[in-house]
CSV table of C-alpha atoms and ligand atoms in Angstrom, one decimal:
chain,number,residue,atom,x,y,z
A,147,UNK,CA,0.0,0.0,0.0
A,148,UNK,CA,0.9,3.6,-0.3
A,149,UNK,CA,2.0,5.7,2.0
A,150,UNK,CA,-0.6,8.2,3.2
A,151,UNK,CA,-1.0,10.7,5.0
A,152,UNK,CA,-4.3,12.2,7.2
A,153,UNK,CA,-6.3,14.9,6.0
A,154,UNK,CA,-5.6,16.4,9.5
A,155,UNK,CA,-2.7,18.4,9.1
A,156,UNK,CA,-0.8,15.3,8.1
A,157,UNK,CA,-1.2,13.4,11.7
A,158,UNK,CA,-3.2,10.7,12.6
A,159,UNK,CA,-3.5,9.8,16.0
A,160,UNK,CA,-5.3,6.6,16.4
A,161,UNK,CA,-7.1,4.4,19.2
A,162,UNK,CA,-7.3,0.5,18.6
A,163,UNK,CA,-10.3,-0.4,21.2
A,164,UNK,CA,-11.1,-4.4,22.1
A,165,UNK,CA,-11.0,-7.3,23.7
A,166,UNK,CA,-8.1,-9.5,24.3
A,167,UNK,CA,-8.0,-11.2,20.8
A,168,UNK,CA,-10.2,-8.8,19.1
A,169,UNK,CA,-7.2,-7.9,16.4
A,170,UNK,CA,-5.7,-4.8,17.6
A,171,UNK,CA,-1.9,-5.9,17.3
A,172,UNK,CA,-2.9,-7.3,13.6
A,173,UNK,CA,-4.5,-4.4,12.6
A,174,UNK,CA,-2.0,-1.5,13.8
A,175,UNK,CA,0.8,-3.3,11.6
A,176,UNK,CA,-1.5,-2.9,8.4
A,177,UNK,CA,-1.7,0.8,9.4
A,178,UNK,CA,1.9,1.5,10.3
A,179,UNK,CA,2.8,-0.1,6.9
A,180,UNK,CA,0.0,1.9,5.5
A,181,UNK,CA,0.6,5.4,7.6
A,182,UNK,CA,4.3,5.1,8.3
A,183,UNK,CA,3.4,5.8,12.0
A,184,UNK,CA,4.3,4.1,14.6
A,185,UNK,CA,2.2,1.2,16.9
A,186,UNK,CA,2.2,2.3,20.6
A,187,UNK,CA,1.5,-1.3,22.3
A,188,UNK,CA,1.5,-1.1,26.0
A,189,UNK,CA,1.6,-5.0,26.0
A,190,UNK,CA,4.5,-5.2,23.8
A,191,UNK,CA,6.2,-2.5,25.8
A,192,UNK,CA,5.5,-4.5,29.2
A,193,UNK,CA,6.9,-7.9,27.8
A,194,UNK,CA,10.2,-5.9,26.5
A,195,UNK,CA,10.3,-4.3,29.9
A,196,UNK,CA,9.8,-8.0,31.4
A,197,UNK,CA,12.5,-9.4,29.1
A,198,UNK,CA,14.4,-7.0,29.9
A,199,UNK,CA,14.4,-7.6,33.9
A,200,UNK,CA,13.6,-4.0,35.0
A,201,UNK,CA,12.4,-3.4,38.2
A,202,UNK,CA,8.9,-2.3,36.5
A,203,UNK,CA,9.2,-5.1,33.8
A,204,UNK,CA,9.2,-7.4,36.8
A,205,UNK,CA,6.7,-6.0,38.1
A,206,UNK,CA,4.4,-5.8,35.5
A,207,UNK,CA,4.7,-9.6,34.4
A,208,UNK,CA,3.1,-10.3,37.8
A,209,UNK,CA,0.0,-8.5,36.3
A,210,UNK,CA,-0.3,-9.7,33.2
A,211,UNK,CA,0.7,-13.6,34.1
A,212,UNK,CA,-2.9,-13.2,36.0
A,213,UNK,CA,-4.4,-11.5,33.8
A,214,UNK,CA,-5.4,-8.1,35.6
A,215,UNK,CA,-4.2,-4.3,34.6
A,216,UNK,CA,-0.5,-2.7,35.5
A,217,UNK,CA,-1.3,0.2,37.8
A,218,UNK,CA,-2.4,3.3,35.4
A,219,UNK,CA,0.5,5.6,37.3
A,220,UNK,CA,2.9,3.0,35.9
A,221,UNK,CA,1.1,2.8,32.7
A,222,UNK,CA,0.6,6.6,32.1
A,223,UNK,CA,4.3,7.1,32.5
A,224,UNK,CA,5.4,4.6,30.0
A,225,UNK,CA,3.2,6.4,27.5
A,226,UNK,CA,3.6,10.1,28.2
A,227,UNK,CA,7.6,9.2,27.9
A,228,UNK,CA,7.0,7.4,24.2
A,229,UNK,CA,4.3,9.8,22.9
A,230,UNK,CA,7.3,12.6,23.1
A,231,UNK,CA,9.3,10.6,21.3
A,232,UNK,CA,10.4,12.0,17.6
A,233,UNK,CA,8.8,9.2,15.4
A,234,UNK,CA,5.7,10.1,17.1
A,235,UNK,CA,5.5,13.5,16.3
A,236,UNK,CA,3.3,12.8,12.9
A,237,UNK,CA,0.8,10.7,14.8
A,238,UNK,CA,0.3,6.6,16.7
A,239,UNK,CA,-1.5,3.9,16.8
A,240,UNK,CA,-2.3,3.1,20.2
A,241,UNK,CA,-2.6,-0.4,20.7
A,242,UNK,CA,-4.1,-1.4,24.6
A,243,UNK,CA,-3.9,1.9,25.7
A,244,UNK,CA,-6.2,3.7,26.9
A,245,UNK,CA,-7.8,0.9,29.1
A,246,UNK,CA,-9.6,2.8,32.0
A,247,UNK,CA,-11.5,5.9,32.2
A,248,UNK,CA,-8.5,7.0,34.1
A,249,UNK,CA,-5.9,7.0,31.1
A,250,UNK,CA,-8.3,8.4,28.8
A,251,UNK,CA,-8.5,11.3,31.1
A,252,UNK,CA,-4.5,11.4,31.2
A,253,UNK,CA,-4.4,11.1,27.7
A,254,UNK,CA,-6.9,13.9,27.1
A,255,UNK,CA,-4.4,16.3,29.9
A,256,UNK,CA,-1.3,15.8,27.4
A,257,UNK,CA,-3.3,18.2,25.0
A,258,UNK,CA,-2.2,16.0,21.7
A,259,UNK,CA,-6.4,15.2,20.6
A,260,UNK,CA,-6.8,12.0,18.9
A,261,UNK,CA,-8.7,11.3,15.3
A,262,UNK,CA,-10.2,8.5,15.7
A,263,UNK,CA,-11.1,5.4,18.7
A,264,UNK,CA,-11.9,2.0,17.0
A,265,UNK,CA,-14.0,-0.6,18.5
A,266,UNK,CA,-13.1,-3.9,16.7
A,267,UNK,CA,-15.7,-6.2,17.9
A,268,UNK,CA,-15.5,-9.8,18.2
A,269,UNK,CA,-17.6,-12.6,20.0
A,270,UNK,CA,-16.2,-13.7,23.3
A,271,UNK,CA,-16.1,-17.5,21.9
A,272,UNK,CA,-14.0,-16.7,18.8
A,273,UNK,CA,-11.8,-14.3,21.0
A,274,UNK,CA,-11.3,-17.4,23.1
A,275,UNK,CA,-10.1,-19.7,20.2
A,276,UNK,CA,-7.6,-16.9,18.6
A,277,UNK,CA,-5.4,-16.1,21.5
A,278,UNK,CA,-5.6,-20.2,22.5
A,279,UNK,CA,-3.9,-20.6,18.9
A,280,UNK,CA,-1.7,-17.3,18.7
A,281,UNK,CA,2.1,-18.1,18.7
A,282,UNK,CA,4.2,-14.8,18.3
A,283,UNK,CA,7.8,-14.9,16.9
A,284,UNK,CA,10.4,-14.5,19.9
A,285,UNK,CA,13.0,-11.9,17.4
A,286,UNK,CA,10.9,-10.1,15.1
A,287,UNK,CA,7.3,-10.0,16.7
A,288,UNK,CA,5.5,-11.7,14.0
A,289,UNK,CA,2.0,-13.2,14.7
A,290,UNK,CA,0.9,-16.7,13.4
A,291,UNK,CA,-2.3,-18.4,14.7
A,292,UNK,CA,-2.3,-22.1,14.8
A,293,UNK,CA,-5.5,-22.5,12.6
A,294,UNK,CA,-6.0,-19.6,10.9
A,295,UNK,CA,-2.5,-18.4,9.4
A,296,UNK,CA,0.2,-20.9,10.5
A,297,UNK,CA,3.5,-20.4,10.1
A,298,UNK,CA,5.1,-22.9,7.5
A,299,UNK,CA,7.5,-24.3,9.6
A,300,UNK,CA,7.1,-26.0,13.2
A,301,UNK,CA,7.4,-23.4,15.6
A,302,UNK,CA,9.8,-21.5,13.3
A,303,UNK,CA,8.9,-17.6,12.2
A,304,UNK,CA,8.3,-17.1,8.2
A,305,UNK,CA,9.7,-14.1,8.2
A,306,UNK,CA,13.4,-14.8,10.5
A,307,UNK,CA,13.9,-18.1,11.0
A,308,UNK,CA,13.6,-17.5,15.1
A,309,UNK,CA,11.2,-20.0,17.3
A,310,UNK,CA,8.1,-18.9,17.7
A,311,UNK,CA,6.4,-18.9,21.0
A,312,UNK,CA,2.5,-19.0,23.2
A,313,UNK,CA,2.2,-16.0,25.4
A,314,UNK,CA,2.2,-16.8,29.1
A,315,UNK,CA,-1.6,-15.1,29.5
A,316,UNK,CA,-2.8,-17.0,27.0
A,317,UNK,CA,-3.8,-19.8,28.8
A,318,UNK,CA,-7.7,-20.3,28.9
A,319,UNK,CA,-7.9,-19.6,32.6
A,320,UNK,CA,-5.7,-16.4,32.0
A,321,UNK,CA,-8.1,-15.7,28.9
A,322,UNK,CA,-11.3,-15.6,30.8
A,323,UNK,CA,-9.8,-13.4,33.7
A,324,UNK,CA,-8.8,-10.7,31.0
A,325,UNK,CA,-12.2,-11.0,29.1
A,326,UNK,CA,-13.5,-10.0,32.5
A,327,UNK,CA,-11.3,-7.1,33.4
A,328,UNK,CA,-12.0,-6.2,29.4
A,329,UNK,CA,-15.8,-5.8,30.9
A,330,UNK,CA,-15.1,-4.0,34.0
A,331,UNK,CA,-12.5,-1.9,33.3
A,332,UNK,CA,-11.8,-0.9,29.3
A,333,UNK,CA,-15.5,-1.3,28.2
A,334,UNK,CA,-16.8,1.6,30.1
A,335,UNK,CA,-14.4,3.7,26.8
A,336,UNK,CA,-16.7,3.0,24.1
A,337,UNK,CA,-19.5,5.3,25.9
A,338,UNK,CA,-16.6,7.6,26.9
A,339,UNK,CA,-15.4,8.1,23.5
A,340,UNK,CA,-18.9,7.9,22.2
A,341,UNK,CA,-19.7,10.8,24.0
A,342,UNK,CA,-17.2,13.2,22.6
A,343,UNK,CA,-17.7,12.0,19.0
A,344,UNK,CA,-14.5,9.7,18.4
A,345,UNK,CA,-15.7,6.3,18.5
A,346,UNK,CA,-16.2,4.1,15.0
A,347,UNK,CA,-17.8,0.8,15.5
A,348,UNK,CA,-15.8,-2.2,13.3
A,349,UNK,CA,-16.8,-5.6,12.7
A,350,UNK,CA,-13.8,-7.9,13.9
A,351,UNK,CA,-15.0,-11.2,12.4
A,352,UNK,CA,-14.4,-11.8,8.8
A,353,UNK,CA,-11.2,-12.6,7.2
A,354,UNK,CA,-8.2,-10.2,8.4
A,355,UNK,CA,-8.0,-8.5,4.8
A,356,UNK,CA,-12.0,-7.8,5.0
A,357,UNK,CA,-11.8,-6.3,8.6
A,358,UNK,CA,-8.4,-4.2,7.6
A,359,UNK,CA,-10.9,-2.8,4.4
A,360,UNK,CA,-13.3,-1.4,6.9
A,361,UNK,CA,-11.0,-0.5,9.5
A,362,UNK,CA,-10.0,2.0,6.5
A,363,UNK,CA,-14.1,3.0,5.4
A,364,UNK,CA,-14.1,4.0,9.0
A,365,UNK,CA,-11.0,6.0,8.7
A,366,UNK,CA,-12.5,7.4,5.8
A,367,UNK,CA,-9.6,6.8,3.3
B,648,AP5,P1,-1.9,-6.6,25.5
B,648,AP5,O1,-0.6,-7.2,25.0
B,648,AP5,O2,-2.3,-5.3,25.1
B,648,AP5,O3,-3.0,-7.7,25.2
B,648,AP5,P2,-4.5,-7.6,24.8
B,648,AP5,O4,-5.1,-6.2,24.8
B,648,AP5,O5,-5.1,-8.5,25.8
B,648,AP5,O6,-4.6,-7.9,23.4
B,648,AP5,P3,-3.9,-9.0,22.6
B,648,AP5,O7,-2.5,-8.7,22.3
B,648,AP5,O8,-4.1,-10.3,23.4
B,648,AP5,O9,-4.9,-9.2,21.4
B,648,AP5,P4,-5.0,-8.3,20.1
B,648,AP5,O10,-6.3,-7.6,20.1
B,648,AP5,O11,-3.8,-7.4,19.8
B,648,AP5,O12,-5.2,-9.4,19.0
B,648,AP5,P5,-4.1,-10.0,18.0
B,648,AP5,O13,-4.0,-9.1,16.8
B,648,AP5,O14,-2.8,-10.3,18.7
B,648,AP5,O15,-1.9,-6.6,27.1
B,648,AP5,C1,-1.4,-7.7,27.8
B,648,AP5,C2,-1.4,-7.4,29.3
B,648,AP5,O16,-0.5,-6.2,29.5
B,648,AP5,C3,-2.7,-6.9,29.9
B,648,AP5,O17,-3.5,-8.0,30.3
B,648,AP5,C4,-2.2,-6.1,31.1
B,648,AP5,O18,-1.8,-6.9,32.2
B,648,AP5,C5,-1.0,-5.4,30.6
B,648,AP5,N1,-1.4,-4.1,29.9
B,648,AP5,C6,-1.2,-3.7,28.6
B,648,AP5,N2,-1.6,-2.5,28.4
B,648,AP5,C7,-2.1,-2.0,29.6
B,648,AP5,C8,-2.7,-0.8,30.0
B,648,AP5,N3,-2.9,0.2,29.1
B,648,AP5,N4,-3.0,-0.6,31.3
B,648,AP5,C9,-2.8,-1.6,32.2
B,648,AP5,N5,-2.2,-2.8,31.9
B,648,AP5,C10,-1.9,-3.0,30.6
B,648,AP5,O19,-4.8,-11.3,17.5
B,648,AP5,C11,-4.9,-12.4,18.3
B,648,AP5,C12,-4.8,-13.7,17.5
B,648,AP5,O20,-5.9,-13.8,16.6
B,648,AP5,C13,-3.5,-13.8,16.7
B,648,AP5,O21,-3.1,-15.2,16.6
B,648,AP5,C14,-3.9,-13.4,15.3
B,648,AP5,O22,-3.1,-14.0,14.3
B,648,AP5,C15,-5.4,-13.9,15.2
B,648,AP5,N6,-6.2,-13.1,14.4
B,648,AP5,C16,-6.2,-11.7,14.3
B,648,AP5,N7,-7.2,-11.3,13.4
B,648,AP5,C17,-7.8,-12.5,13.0
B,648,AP5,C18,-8.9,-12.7,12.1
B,648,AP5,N8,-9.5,-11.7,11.5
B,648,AP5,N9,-9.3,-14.0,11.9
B,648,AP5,C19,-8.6,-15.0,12.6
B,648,AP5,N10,-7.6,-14.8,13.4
B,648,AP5,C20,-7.2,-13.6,13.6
């Protein structure tokens, strides 16, 4: 695809909204390749931070592994230091941020106003089956799903050769608990965003070539 650019003043700042499994990650690496802006994933950030051993990486695998939130201080932080960031000046995706009321507040205080907030919506069974069968490459951060797009070799990334691996929360028990905390905590944004004009509903079921085609009708390009 093209590079493009948004009509507003050439930025885009973007909100992927959804479940666990709803397609966020899959869908902000269309749009980066699409935008050339960059995917903010807190989740992504958290597990380098993890891998990494830091003090709040260590911390914050003892959330996810159970499948509840980081604390938003910690989170809000992490975000406010990235968004500064040079390659960020032209716009994001955020992917898994905001997820309470109280980081959309925080996000609204930095005075940078998004677009758009997509809700990709998916039913809790499907969600259920896609993050049982996700396997993620360990180097490059490629996604594969068991069923749906496997990669071609056992347990070996298509794109560099590295093993590929399950995500500790993954598990169904882990699943369920983070479907929940979806419910309680992050739903509660759709009315939030709804109410100042941002939100755009998307379809998440459907092939990921269909749902990337409407992602972009409700981008309007
Ligand atoms: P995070 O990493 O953000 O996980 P998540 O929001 O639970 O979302 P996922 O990454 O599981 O799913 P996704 O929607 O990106 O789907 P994907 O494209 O991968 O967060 C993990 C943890 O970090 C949280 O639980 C929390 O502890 C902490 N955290 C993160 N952010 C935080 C915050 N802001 N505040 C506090 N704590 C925070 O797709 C899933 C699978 O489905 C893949 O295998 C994919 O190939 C497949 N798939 C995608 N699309 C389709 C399709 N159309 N058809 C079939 N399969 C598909």
């Amino acid at each position: 695809m093209d590079t493009e650019t948004h009509q507003s003043g050439g930025t885009l700042r973007l909100v992927l909204l959804g479940p666990p499994g709803s397609g966020k990650g899959t869908q902000a690496k269309l749009l980066v390749d699409r935008f050339k802006i960059p995917q903010v994933s807190t989740g992504d950030m958290l597990r380098a931070a993890a891998r990494a051993g830091t003090a709040l990486g260590q911390e914050a695998k003892r959330s996810m592994d159970r499948g509840v939130l980081v604390p938003d201080a910690t989170i809000v932080g992490l975000v406010r230091e990235r968004l500064g960031e040079p390659d960020c000046s032209c716009g994001y995706i955020l992917d898994g941020f905001p997820r309470t009321v109280a980081q959309a507040e925080a996000l609204e205080k930095l005075g940078t106003p998004l677009d758009h907030v997509l809700s990709l919506e998916v039913p809790e069974d499907e969600l259920v089956v896609r993050l049982a069968g996700r396997r993620t490459c360990r180097s490059c951060g490629a996604m594969y799903h068991v069923q749906f797009s496997p990669s071609r070799g056992d347990a070996v990334c298509d794109a560099c050769g590295a093993p590929t691996y399950q995500r500790d929360d993954d598990r169904e028990e882990t699943v369920r608990r983070r479907l929940q905390v979806y419910t309680t905590e992050t739903e509660p944004l759709v009315s939030f965003y709804q109410e100042r004009g941002l939100l755009r509903r998307v379809p998440g079921t459907g092939t990921v070539a269909e749902i990337a085609q409407r992602v972009a009708r409700a981008l309007g390009v």
